[in-house]
Amino acid sequence: MTPLPREFYARDTLLVARELLGQRLVRWLNGERLSGRIVEVEAYIGETDQACHASCGRTARNAVMYGPPGHAYVYLIYGMHHCLNVVTEREGFPAAVLIRALEPLEGVATMRRLRPGRPDRELTNGPAKLCQALDIDRTFNGIDLCARGPLFIEAGTPVNETNVGTGPRVGVRGDERALTAPWRFFVRGNPFVSR
DNA sequence: CTCTCGATGCGCT
DNA sequence: GCGCATCGAGAGA
């Protein structure tokens, strides 16, 4: 329907991360609407966060994180997988939320075709898996998620506080703070949460 | 189910 | 040249 407004993203990253749970990620692919409910995210906040791609300062790769909020930051990892983030906070401050898992809602048949041989629970239960299921690659890096384009986030079903789980981020490296900060948020008990 | 390990491209030092 | 915000195959239990 309507993309979430830029003001949604132009806030504290931990608040945005928490409130992204339950929202709906929408992807238009060849005239078909694919979508999923966001059930797991992680926050990456500023140059002092050693797990953040901006921890070594601004580069060509992480430039989008320094830009205005509400844009997609998509990167290639391990030479073969893509990960989707949404840029948060004010322009000039590098921060983003990684979308780690979705519960498939629309276009499941197409997702199955894009991830052949996988059971339904493994269509979108990881950051690179969901990019594969929704056909998201680096050509989406920098696109505006607040426009009615091929990729955006719209209002979904809110997640009650008692159903929100938190914990340290997955697969990160860095100092004690990076390893232990509880900046991963997920919907408790949801079968599509990764790991 | 759990664990281990290799794949593979590219941005950065 | 190194190292990565991951995934999936294969082995074992």
Short mmCIF file of C-alpha atoms (C1' of nucleotides) in Angstrom, two decimals, chain C:
data_model
loop_
_atom_site.label_atom_id
_atom_site.label_comp_id
_atom_site.label_asym_id
_atom_site.label_seq_id
_atom_site.Cartn_x
_atom_site.Cartn_y
_atom_site.Cartn_z
"C1'" DG C 1 46.61 -10.47 -0.38
"C1'" DC C 2 43.16 -10.63 3.47
"C1'" DG C 3 38.91 -11.12 5.48
"C1'" DC C 4 34.13 -10.88 5.42
"C1'" DA C 5 26.82 -8.71 9.30
"C1'" DT C 6 26.41 -16.43 5.17
"C1'" DC C 7 24.81 -20.66 3.35
"C1'" DG C 8 24.47 -25.49 2.33
"C1'" DA C 9 26.53 -30.15 1.81
"C1'" DG C 10 28.11 -33.86 4.22
"C1'" DA C 11 29.19 -36.54 8.31
"C1'" DG C 12 27.98 -38.24 12.69
"C1'" DA C 13 24.72 -39.16 16.53
#
